[in-house]
Amino acid sequence: MNKVAIVTGGSRGIGAATSKLLASQGYAVCINYLARSEDAEKLAAEITADGGKVMTYAADVSEEADVIGLFDAAEKMLGPVTHLVNNAGILFTQSSLVDLSVERFNKVMLTNVTSCFLCSREAVKRMTQGGAIVNVSSVASRTGSPNEYVDYAASKGAMDTLTTGLSLEVADKNIRVNCVRPGFIHTEMHADGGEPGRVERLSPLIPMKRGGEPEEVANAIAWLLSDEASYVTGSFIDLAGGK
Ligand code: NAP
């Protein structure tokens, strides 16, 4: 079976490292992104230059029609989708819960949770020969991110629960569903939270005394997707330096 992977938010950070690694392992990769087409096209050009098979597709994965369009396009260009990484996610400026607007709360839920539900549903419908899904949650689902982004942490808690529930629903359909929970990874996301240097600030509090690299998360995602993890489903790998 040809391996065809969709990586949502695959153009930057953890998603980009994952897209690159999967392509190097022989997957045909569909890099999804929201708006920054230059980043996506640059990454696709790098992967192509290395001999990989890749396409890019702009879609807001919190929108049902966009998600169906994404899967249709990937299937048309690359073949039946066999693997999915639910990686796209957002957070907003650090704040305590009492200061959060309902608009922000709903936006975070739509982007982080509804997208995971929509893409997983579309994948399961199409993975008639089996497949594998990895959800990119966060250690925030355990810590709750007080005074930073409780909305984001709650969205990751929901992703954890989706992982458990769906993994049990499709276990006998040869579809595995697993989850990684990164923390303190060097990406641009922390700037969206208003603190580009957040990983450095928190490094002394991390048992391993350093932040993580996107490639370190990508390694775990790729393993969970691979046949080496053939008896692993409903499982969680934390990548947070011991936190
Ligand atoms: P990032 O560098 O900010 O990249 C985010 C990616 O998601 C970009 O490709 C972006 O596309 C895409 N995206 C955002 N909203 C989207 C939407 N509605 N539809 C489609 N794509 C969308 O993020 P990251 O730090 O690599 O994080 C990746 C995942 O890891 C997220 O789920 C995040 O919550 C999780 N995580 C990260 C950390 C960390 O320390 N960095 C820790 C724990 C968990 P554009 O480029 O077009 O904007």
PDB file of N, CA, C and O in Angstrom, residues 7-72:
ATOM      1  N   VAL A   7      -0.590  16.252   6.577  1.00  0.00           N
ATOM      2  CA  VAL A   7      -0.129  16.904   7.806  1.00  0.00           C
ATOM      3  C   VAL A   7      -0.813  18.267   7.870  1.00  0.00           C
ATOM      4  O   VAL A   7      -0.513  19.160   7.064  1.00  0.00           O
ATOM      5  N   THR A   8      -1.749  18.445   8.811  1.00  0.00           N
ATOM      6  CA  THR A   8      -2.403  19.755   8.919  1.00  0.00           C
ATOM      7  C   THR A   8      -1.439  20.729   9.603  1.00  0.00           C
ATOM      8  O   THR A   8      -0.667  20.332  10.484  1.00  0.00           O
ATOM      9  N   GLY A   9      -1.452  21.976   9.149  1.00  0.00           N
ATOM     10  CA  GLY A   9      -0.463  22.930   9.669  1.00  0.00           C
ATOM     11  C   GLY A   9       0.946  22.412   9.423  1.00  0.00           C
ATOM     12  O   GLY A   9       1.832  22.565  10.253  1.00  0.00           O
ATOM     13  N   GLY A  10       1.128  21.840   8.239  1.00  0.00           N
ATOM     14  CA  GLY A  10       2.395  21.153   7.945  1.00  0.00           C
ATOM     15  C   GLY A  10       3.493  22.034   7.390  1.00  0.00           C
ATOM     16  O   GLY A  10       4.555  21.544   7.002  1.00  0.00           O
ATOM     17  N   SER A  11       3.261  23.338   7.360  1.00  0.00           N
ATOM     18  CA  SER A  11       4.194  24.227   6.671  1.00  0.00           C
ATOM     19  C   SER A  11       5.237  24.859   7.582  1.00  0.00           C
ATOM     20  O   SER A  11       6.242  25.386   7.111  1.00  0.00           O
ATOM     21  N   ARG A  12       4.982  24.842   8.883  1.00  0.00           N
ATOM     22  CA  ARG A  12       5.904  25.515   9.822  1.00  0.00           C
ATOM     23  C   ARG A  12       6.077  24.658  11.074  1.00  0.00           C
ATOM     24  O   ARG A  12       5.263  23.784  11.359  1.00  0.00           O
ATOM     25  N   GLY A  13       7.109  24.948  11.846  1.00  0.00           N
ATOM     26  CA  GLY A  13       7.284  24.360  13.171  1.00  0.00           C
ATOM     27  C   GLY A  13       7.257  22.836  13.180  1.00  0.00           C
ATOM     28  O   GLY A  13       7.904  22.173  12.352  1.00  0.00           O
ATOM     29  N   ILE A  14       6.513  22.271  14.109  1.00  0.00           N
ATOM     30  CA  ILE A  14       6.440  20.815  14.275  1.00  0.00           C
ATOM     31  C   ILE A  14       5.880  20.155  13.009  1.00  0.00           C
ATOM     32  O   ILE A  14       6.355  19.101  12.584  1.00  0.00           O
ATOM     33  N   GLY A  15       4.894  20.788  12.403  1.00  0.00           N
ATOM     34  CA  GLY A  15       4.293  20.231  11.176  1.00  0.00           C
ATOM     35  C   GLY A  15       5.292  20.146  10.044  1.00  0.00           C
ATOM     36  O   GLY A  15       5.331  19.158   9.294  1.00  0.00           O
ATOM     37  N   ALA A  16       6.119  21.176   9.911  1.00  0.00           N
ATOM     38  CA  ALA A  16       7.118  21.174   8.827  1.00  0.00           C
ATOM     39  C   ALA A  16       8.158  20.086   9.060  1.00  0.00           C
ATOM     40  O   ALA A  16       8.537  19.362   8.131  1.00  0.00           O
ATOM     41  N   ALA A  17       8.626  19.943  10.294  1.00  0.00           N
ATOM     42  CA  ALA A  17       9.608  18.889  10.602  1.00  0.00           C
ATOM     43  C   ALA A  17       9.001  17.520  10.318  1.00  0.00           C
ATOM     44  O   ALA A  17       9.678  16.614   9.817  1.00  0.00           O
ATOM     45  N   THR A  18       7.717  17.374  10.620  1.00  0.00           N
ATOM     46  CA  THR A  18       7.032  16.094  10.388  1.00  0.00           C
ATOM     47  C   THR A  18       6.876  15.834   8.890  1.00  0.00           C
ATOM     48  O   THR A  18       7.129  14.716   8.414  1.00  0.00           O
ATOM     49  N   SER A  19       6.461  16.845   8.149  1.00  0.00           N
ATOM     50  CA  SER A  19       6.303  16.687   6.688  1.00  0.00           C
ATOM     51  C   SER A  19       7.623  16.249   6.062  1.00  0.00           C
ATOM     52  O   SER A  19       7.661  15.338   5.222  1.00  0.00           O
ATOM     53  N   LYS A  20       8.700  16.899   6.482  1.00  0.00           N
ATOM     54  CA  LYS A  20      10.031  16.584   5.935  1.00  0.00           C
ATOM     55  C   LYS A  20      10.432  15.154   6.251  1.00  0.00           C
ATOM     56  O   LYS A  20      10.911  14.414   5.388  1.00  0.00           O
ATOM     57  N   LEU A  21      10.255  14.761   7.498  1.00  0.00           N
ATOM     58  CA  LEU A  21      10.669  13.418   7.929  1.00  0.00           C
ATOM     59  C   LEU A  21       9.843  12.350   7.213  1.00  0.00           C
ATOM     60  O   LEU A  21      10.391  11.357   6.710  1.00  0.00           O
ATOM     61  N   LEU A  22       8.538  12.554   7.153  1.00  0.00           N
ATOM     62  CA  LEU A  22       7.688  11.547   6.491  1.00  0.00           C
ATOM     63  C   LEU A  22       8.060  11.407   5.019  1.00  0.00           C
ATOM     64  O   LEU A  22       8.130  10.299   4.481  1.00  0.00           O
ATOM     65  N   ALA A  23       8.319  12.529   4.361  1.00  0.00           N
ATOM     66  CA  ALA A  23       8.708  12.470   2.941  1.00  0.00           C
ATOM     67  C   ALA A  23      10.006  11.696   2.777  1.00  0.00           C
ATOM     68  O   ALA A  23      10.153  10.894   1.846  1.00  0.00           O
ATOM     69  N   SER A  24      10.924  11.901   3.707  1.00  0.00           N
ATOM     70  CA  SER A  24      12.216  11.190   3.617  1.00  0.00           C
ATOM     71  C   SER A  24      12.046   9.695   3.873  1.00  0.00           C
ATOM     72  O   SER A  24      12.897   8.889   3.503  1.00  0.00           O
ATOM     73  N   GLN A  25      10.934   9.340   4.516  1.00  0.00           N
ATOM     74  CA  GLN A  25      10.661   7.918   4.792  1.00  0.00           C
ATOM     75  C   GLN A  25       9.788   7.281   3.716  1.00  0.00           C
ATOM     76  O   GLN A  25       9.321   6.151   3.876  1.00  0.00           O
ATOM     77  N   GLY A  26       9.521   8.018   2.639  1.00  0.00           N
ATOM     78  CA  GLY A  26       8.803   7.432   1.510  1.00  0.00           C
ATOM     79  C   GLY A  26       7.316   7.711   1.450  1.00  0.00           C
ATOM     80  O   GLY A  26       6.619   7.214   0.565  1.00  0.00           O
ATOM     81  N   TYR A  27       6.807   8.501   2.385  1.00  0.00           N
ATOM     82  CA  TYR A  27       5.396   8.908   2.296  1.00  0.00           C
ATOM     83  C   TYR A  27       5.249   9.965   1.200  1.00  0.00           C
ATOM     84  O   TYR A  27       6.136  10.816   1.042  1.00  0.00           O
ATOM     85  N   ALA A  28       4.138   9.919   0.473  1.00  0.00           N
ATOM     86  CA  ALA A  28       3.726  11.082  -0.303  1.00  0.00           C
ATOM     87  C   ALA A  28       3.000  11.987   0.685  1.00  0.00           C
ATOM     88  O   ALA A  28       2.101  11.529   1.394  1.00  0.00           O
ATOM     89  N   VAL A  29       3.400  13.258   0.755  1.00  0.00           N
ATOM     90  CA  VAL A  29       2.911  14.131   1.836  1.00  0.00           C
ATOM     91  C   VAL A  29       2.106  15.304   1.277  1.00  0.00           C
ATOM     92  O   VAL A  29       2.548  16.006   0.359  1.00  0.00           O
ATOM     93  N   CYS A  30       0.940  15.513   1.856  1.00  0.00           N
ATOM     94  CA  CYS A  30       0.145  16.710   1.574  1.00  0.00           C
ATOM     95  C   CYS A  30       0.345  17.680   2.728  1.00  0.00           C
ATOM     96  O   CYS A  30      -0.076  17.418   3.852  1.00  0.00           O
ATOM     97  N   ILE A  31       1.008  18.786   2.427  1.00  0.00           N
ATOM     98  CA  ILE A  31       1.260  19.828   3.434  1.00  0.00           C
ATOM     99  C   ILE A  31       0.082  20.795   3.427  1.00  0.00           C
ATOM    100  O   ILE A  31      -0.114  21.548   2.464  1.00  0.00           O
ATOM    101  N   ASN A  32      -0.702  20.770   4.487  1.00  0.00           N
ATOM    102  CA  ASN A  32      -1.791  21.744   4.610  1.00  0.00           C
ATOM    103  C   ASN A  32      -1.284  22.970   5.378  1.00  0.00           C
ATOM    104  O   ASN A  32      -0.422  22.864   6.236  1.00  0.00           O
ATOM    105  N   TYR A  33      -1.822  24.127   5.018  1.00  0.00           N
ATOM    106  CA  TYR A  33      -1.518  25.356   5.758  1.00  0.00           C
ATOM    107  C   TYR A  33      -2.719  26.271   5.667  1.00  0.00           C
ATOM    108  O   TYR A  33      -3.676  25.980   4.925  1.00  0.00           O
ATOM    109  N   LEU A  34      -2.683  27.376   6.428  1.00  0.00           N
ATOM    110  CA  LEU A  34      -3.831  28.279   6.425  1.00  0.00           C
ATOM    111  C   LEU A  34      -3.638  29.426   5.440  1.00  0.00           C
ATOM    112  O   LEU A  34      -4.427  29.612   4.532  1.00  0.00           O
ATOM    113  N   ALA A  35      -2.567  30.198   5.606  1.00  0.00           N
ATOM    114  CA  ALA A  35      -2.425  31.435   4.832  1.00  0.00           C
ATOM    115  C   ALA A  35      -1.018  31.681   4.291  1.00  0.00           C
ATOM    116  O   ALA A  35      -0.855  32.321   3.254  1.00  0.00           O
ATOM    117  N   ARG A  36       0.004  31.217   4.998  1.00  0.00           N
ATOM    118  CA  ARG A  36       1.381  31.593   4.638  1.00  0.00           C
ATOM    119  C   ARG A  36       1.913  30.687   3.531  1.00  0.00           C
ATOM    120  O   ARG A  36       2.705  29.769   3.763  1.00  0.00           O
ATOM    121  N   SER A  37       1.466  30.961   2.313  1.00  0.00           N
ATOM    122  CA  SER A  37       1.790  30.070   1.181  1.00  0.00           C
ATOM    123  C   SER A  37       3.292  30.036   0.886  1.00  0.00           C
ATOM    124  O   SER A  37       3.818  29.000   0.469  1.00  0.00           O
ATOM    125  N   GLU A  38       3.991  31.149   1.152  1.00  0.00           N
ATOM    126  CA  GLU A  38       5.439  31.165   0.849  1.00  0.00           C
ATOM    127  C   GLU A  38       6.189  30.106   1.647  1.00  0.00           C
ATOM    128  O   GLU A  38       7.068  29.423   1.137  1.00  0.00           O
ATOM    129  N   ASP A  39       5.827  29.982   2.944  1.00  0.00           N
ATOM    130  CA  ASP A  39       6.480  28.975   3.791  1.00  0.00           C
ATOM    131  C   ASP A  39       6.194  27.571   3.268  1.00  0.00           C
ATOM    132  O   ASP A  39       7.075  26.715   3.216  1.00  0.00           O
ATOM    133  N   ALA A  40       4.941  27.345   2.895  1.00  0.00           N
ATOM    134  CA  ALA A  40       4.548  26.011   2.421  1.00  0.00           C
ATOM    135  C   ALA A  40       5.265  25.663   1.114  1.00  0.00           C
ATOM    136  O   ALA A  40       5.789  24.554   0.957  1.00  0.00           O
ATOM    137  N   GLU A  41       5.324  26.636   0.206  1.00  0.00           N
ATOM    138  CA  GLU A  41       5.952  26.360  -1.095  1.00  0.00           C
ATOM    139  C   GLU A  41       7.466  26.170  -0.945  1.00  0.00           C
ATOM    140  O   GLU A  41       8.061  25.343  -1.633  1.00  0.00           O
ATOM    141  N   LYS A  42       8.084  26.920  -0.050  1.00  0.00           N
ATOM    142  CA  LYS A  42       9.528  26.769   0.192  1.00  0.00           C
ATOM    143  C   LYS A  42       9.824  25.363   0.723  1.00  0.00           C
ATOM    144  O   LYS A  42      10.745  24.686   0.265  1.00  0.00           O
ATOM    145  N   LEU A  43       9.020  24.923   1.669  1.00  0.00           N
ATOM    146  CA  LEU A  43       9.218  23.588   2.240  1.00  0.00           C
ATOM    147  C   LEU A  43       8.987  22.515   1.175  1.00  0.00           C
ATOM    148  O   LEU A  43       9.764  21.552   1.064  1.00  0.00           O
ATOM    149  N   ALA A  44       7.942  22.686   0.376  1.00  0.00           N
ATOM    150  CA  ALA A  44       7.653  21.700  -0.666  1.00  0.00           C
ATOM    151  C   ALA A  44       8.809  21.623  -1.664  1.00  0.00           C
ATOM    152  O   ALA A  44       9.182  20.523  -2.109  1.00  0.00           O
ATOM    153  N   ALA A  45       9.399  22.776  -1.987  1.00  0.00           N
ATOM    154  CA  ALA A  45      10.526  22.791  -2.929  1.00  0.00           C
ATOM    155  C   ALA A  45      11.722  22.041  -2.339  1.00  0.00           C
ATOM    156  O   ALA A  45      12.410  21.291  -3.043  1.00  0.00           O
ATOM    157  N   GLU A  46      11.961  22.224  -1.041  1.00  0.00           N
ATOM    158  CA  GLU A  46      13.062  21.505  -0.371  1.00  0.00           C
ATOM    159  C   GLU A  46      12.842  19.999  -0.418  1.00  0.00           C
ATOM    160  O   GLU A  46      13.752  19.223  -0.707  1.00  0.00           O
ATOM    161  N   ILE A  47      11.615  19.584  -0.133  1.00  0.00           N
ATOM    162  CA  ILE A  47      11.293  18.151  -0.121  1.00  0.00           C
ATOM    163  C   ILE A  47      11.430  17.568  -1.528  1.00  0.00           C
ATOM    164  O   ILE A  47      12.001  16.490  -1.722  1.00  0.00           O
ATOM    165  N   THR A  48      10.952  18.309  -2.520  1.00  0.00           N
ATOM    166  CA  THR A  48      11.056  17.846  -3.910  1.00  0.00           C
ATOM    167  C   THR A  48      12.520  17.720  -4.321  1.00  0.00           C
ATOM    168  O   THR A  48      12.918  16.735  -4.958  1.00  0.00           O
ATOM    169  N   ALA A  49      13.327  18.709  -3.917  1.00  0.00           N
ATOM    170  CA  ALA A  49      14.763  18.679  -4.257  1.00  0.00           C
ATOM    171  C   ALA A  49      15.442  17.457  -3.634  1.00  0.00           C
ATOM    172  O   ALA A  49      16.414  16.926  -4.187  1.00  0.00           O
ATOM    173  N   ASP A  50      14.933  17.008  -2.493  1.00  0.00           N
ATOM    174  CA  ASP A  50      15.491  15.816  -1.832  1.00  0.00           C
ATOM    175  C   ASP A  50      14.907  14.517  -2.389  1.00  0.00           C
ATOM    176  O   ASP A  50      15.159  13.438  -1.846  1.00  0.00           O
ATOM    177  N   GLY A  51      14.059  14.636  -3.420  1.00  0.00           N
ATOM    178  CA  GLY A  51      13.500  13.437  -4.061  1.00  0.00           C
ATOM    179  C   GLY A  51      12.166  12.986  -3.490  1.00  0.00           C
ATOM    180  O   GLY A  51      11.678  11.900  -3.824  1.00  0.00           O
ATOM    181  N   GLY A  52      11.559  13.801  -2.640  1.00  0.00           N
ATOM    182  CA  GLY A  52      10.287  13.421  -2.022  1.00  0.00           C
ATOM    183  C   GLY A  52       9.088  13.779  -2.890  1.00  0.00           C
ATOM    184  O   GLY A  52       9.191  14.592  -3.813  1.00  0.00           O
ATOM    185  N   LYS A  53       7.951  13.139  -2.568  1.00  0.00           N
ATOM    186  CA  LYS A  53       6.701  13.427  -3.290  1.00  0.00           C
ATOM    187  C   LYS A  53       5.820  14.262  -2.371  1.00  0.00           C
ATOM    188  O   LYS A  53       5.511  13.853  -1.248  1.00  0.00           O
ATOM    189  N   VAL A  54       5.402  15.417  -2.856  1.00  0.00           N
ATOM    190  CA  VAL A  54       4.730  16.360  -1.961  1.00  0.00           C
ATOM    191  C   VAL A  54       3.768  17.255  -2.723  1.00  0.00           C
ATOM    192  O   VAL A  54       3.947  17.494  -3.925  1.00  0.00           O
ATOM    193  N   MET A  55       2.731  17.712  -2.035  1.00  0.00           N
ATOM    194  CA  MET A  55       1.853  18.755  -2.571  1.00  0.00           C
ATOM    195  C   MET A  55       1.513  19.697  -1.416  1.00  0.00           C
ATOM    196  O   MET A  55       1.685  19.339  -0.239  1.00  0.00           O
ATOM    197  N   THR A  56       1.060  20.889  -1.760  1.00  0.00           N
ATOM    198  CA  THR A  56       0.613  21.821  -0.725  1.00  0.00           C
ATOM    199  C   THR A  56      -0.871  22.105  -0.933  1.00  0.00           C
ATOM    200  O   THR A  56      -1.375  22.013  -2.060  1.00  0.00           O
ATOM    201  N   TYR A  57      -1.554  22.433   0.139  1.00  0.00           N
ATOM    202  CA  TYR A  57      -2.984  22.734   0.006  1.00  0.00           C
ATOM    203  C   TYR A  57      -3.414  23.694   1.108  1.00  0.00           C
ATOM    204  O   TYR A  57      -3.310  23.382   2.291  1.00  0.00           O
ATOM    205  N   ALA A  58      -3.884  24.866   0.703  1.00  0.00           N
ATOM    206  CA  ALA A  58      -4.383  25.849   1.670  1.00  0.00           C
ATOM    207  C   ALA A  58      -5.811  25.495   2.056  1.00  0.00           C
ATOM    208  O   ALA A  58      -6.670  25.327   1.185  1.00  0.00           O
ATOM    209  N   ALA A  59      -6.049  25.345   3.348  1.00  0.00           N
ATOM    210  CA  ALA A  59      -7.407  25.045   3.820  1.00  0.00           C
ATOM    211  C   ALA A  59      -7.485  25.417   5.287  1.00  0.00           C
ATOM    212  O   ALA A  59      -6.540  25.187   6.038  1.00  0.00           O
ATOM    213  N   ASP A  60      -8.630  25.987   5.670  1.00  0.00           N
ATOM    214  CA  ASP A  60      -8.881  26.222   7.091  1.00  0.00           C
ATOM    215  C   ASP A  60      -9.509  24.938   7.643  1.00  0.00           C
ATOM    216  O   ASP A  60     -10.677  24.644   7.366  1.00  0.00           O
ATOM    217  N   VAL A  61      -8.727  24.185   8.409  1.00  0.00           N
ATOM    218  CA  VAL A  61      -9.210  22.865   8.824  1.00  0.00           C
ATOM    219  C   VAL A  61     -10.295  22.921   9.907  1.00  0.00           C
ATOM    220  O   VAL A  61     -10.782  21.876  10.340  1.00  0.00           O
ATOM    221  N   SER A  62     -10.677  24.129  10.310  1.00  0.00           N
ATOM    222  CA  SER A  62     -11.831  24.218  11.210  1.00  0.00           C
ATOM    223  C   SER A  62     -13.137  24.311  10.416  1.00  0.00           C
ATOM    224  O   SER A  62     -14.222  24.353  11.000  1.00  0.00           O
ATOM    225  N   GLU A  63     -13.022  24.349   9.078  1.00  0.00           N
ATOM    226  CA  GLU A  63     -14.194  24.470   8.206  1.00  0.00           C
ATOM    227  C   GLU A  63     -14.448  23.146   7.495  1.00  0.00           C
ATOM    228  O   GLU A  63     -13.560  22.626   6.803  1.00  0.00           O
ATOM    229  N   GLU A  64     -15.660  22.640   7.607  1.00  0.00           N
ATOM    230  CA  GLU A  64     -15.984  21.319   7.050  1.00  0.00           C
ATOM    231  C   GLU A  64     -15.721  21.248   5.545  1.00  0.00           C
ATOM    232  O   GLU A  64     -15.094  20.290   5.058  1.00  0.00           O
ATOM    233  N   ALA A  65     -16.158  22.255   4.811  1.00  0.00           N
ATOM    234  CA  ALA A  65     -15.989  22.211   3.350  1.00  0.00           C
ATOM    235  C   ALA A  65     -14.512  22.219   2.971  1.00  0.00           C
ATOM    236  O   ALA A  65     -14.088  21.530   2.031  1.00  0.00           O
ATOM    237  N   ASP A  66     -13.727  22.987   3.697  1.00  0.00           N
ATOM    238  CA  ASP A  66     -12.283  23.033   3.433  1.00  0.00           C
ATOM    239  C   ASP A  66     -11.637  21.674   3.686  1.00  0.00           C
ATOM    240  O   ASP A  66     -10.752  21.239   2.946  1.00  0.00           O
ATOM    241  N   VAL A  67     -12.067  21.007   4.734  1.00  0.00           N
ATOM    242  CA  VAL A  67     -11.478  19.705   5.078  1.00  0.00           C
ATOM    243  C   VAL A  67     -11.807  18.672   4.002  1.00  0.00           C
ATOM    244  O   VAL A  67     -10.933  17.905   3.568  1.00  0.00           O
ATOM    245  N   ILE A  68     -13.051  18.676   3.548  1.00  0.00           N
ATOM    246  CA  ILE A  68     -13.426  17.739   2.474  1.00  0.00           C
ATOM    247  C   ILE A  68     -12.614  18.054   1.218  1.00  0.00           C
ATOM    248  O   ILE A  68     -12.091  17.155   0.553  1.00  0.00           O
ATOM    249  N   GLY A  69     -12.446  19.346   0.925  1.00  0.00           N
ATOM    250  CA  GLY A  69     -11.635  19.749  -0.231  1.00  0.00           C
ATOM    251  C   GLY A  69     -10.191  19.285  -0.096  1.00  0.00           C
ATOM    252  O   GLY A  69      -9.571  18.831  -1.066  1.00  0.00           O
ATOM    253  N   LEU A  70      -9.659  19.384   1.109  1.00  0.00           N
ATOM    254  CA  LEU A  70      -8.282  18.961   1.390  1.00  0.00           C
ATOM    255  C   LEU A  70      -8.117  17.461   1.120  1.00  0.00           C
ATOM    256  O   LEU A  70      -7.179  17.039   0.422  1.00  0.00           O
ATOM    257  N   PHE A  71      -9.008  16.665   1.647  1.00  0.00           N
ATOM    258  CA  PHE A  71      -8.898  15.206   1.464  1.00  0.00           C
ATOM    259  C   PHE A  71      -9.125  14.818  -0.001  1.00  0.00           C
ATOM    260  O   PHE A  71      -8.426  13.942  -0.530  1.00  0.00           O
ATOM    261  N   ASP A  72     -10.102  15.469  -0.650  1.00  0.00           N
ATOM    262  CA  ASP A  72     -10.350  15.183  -2.078  1.00  0.00           C
ATOM    263  C   ASP A  72      -9.101  15.487  -2.908  1.00  0.00           C
ATOM    264  O   ASP A  72      -8.701  14.707  -3.770  1.00  0.00           O
TER     265      ASP A  72
END
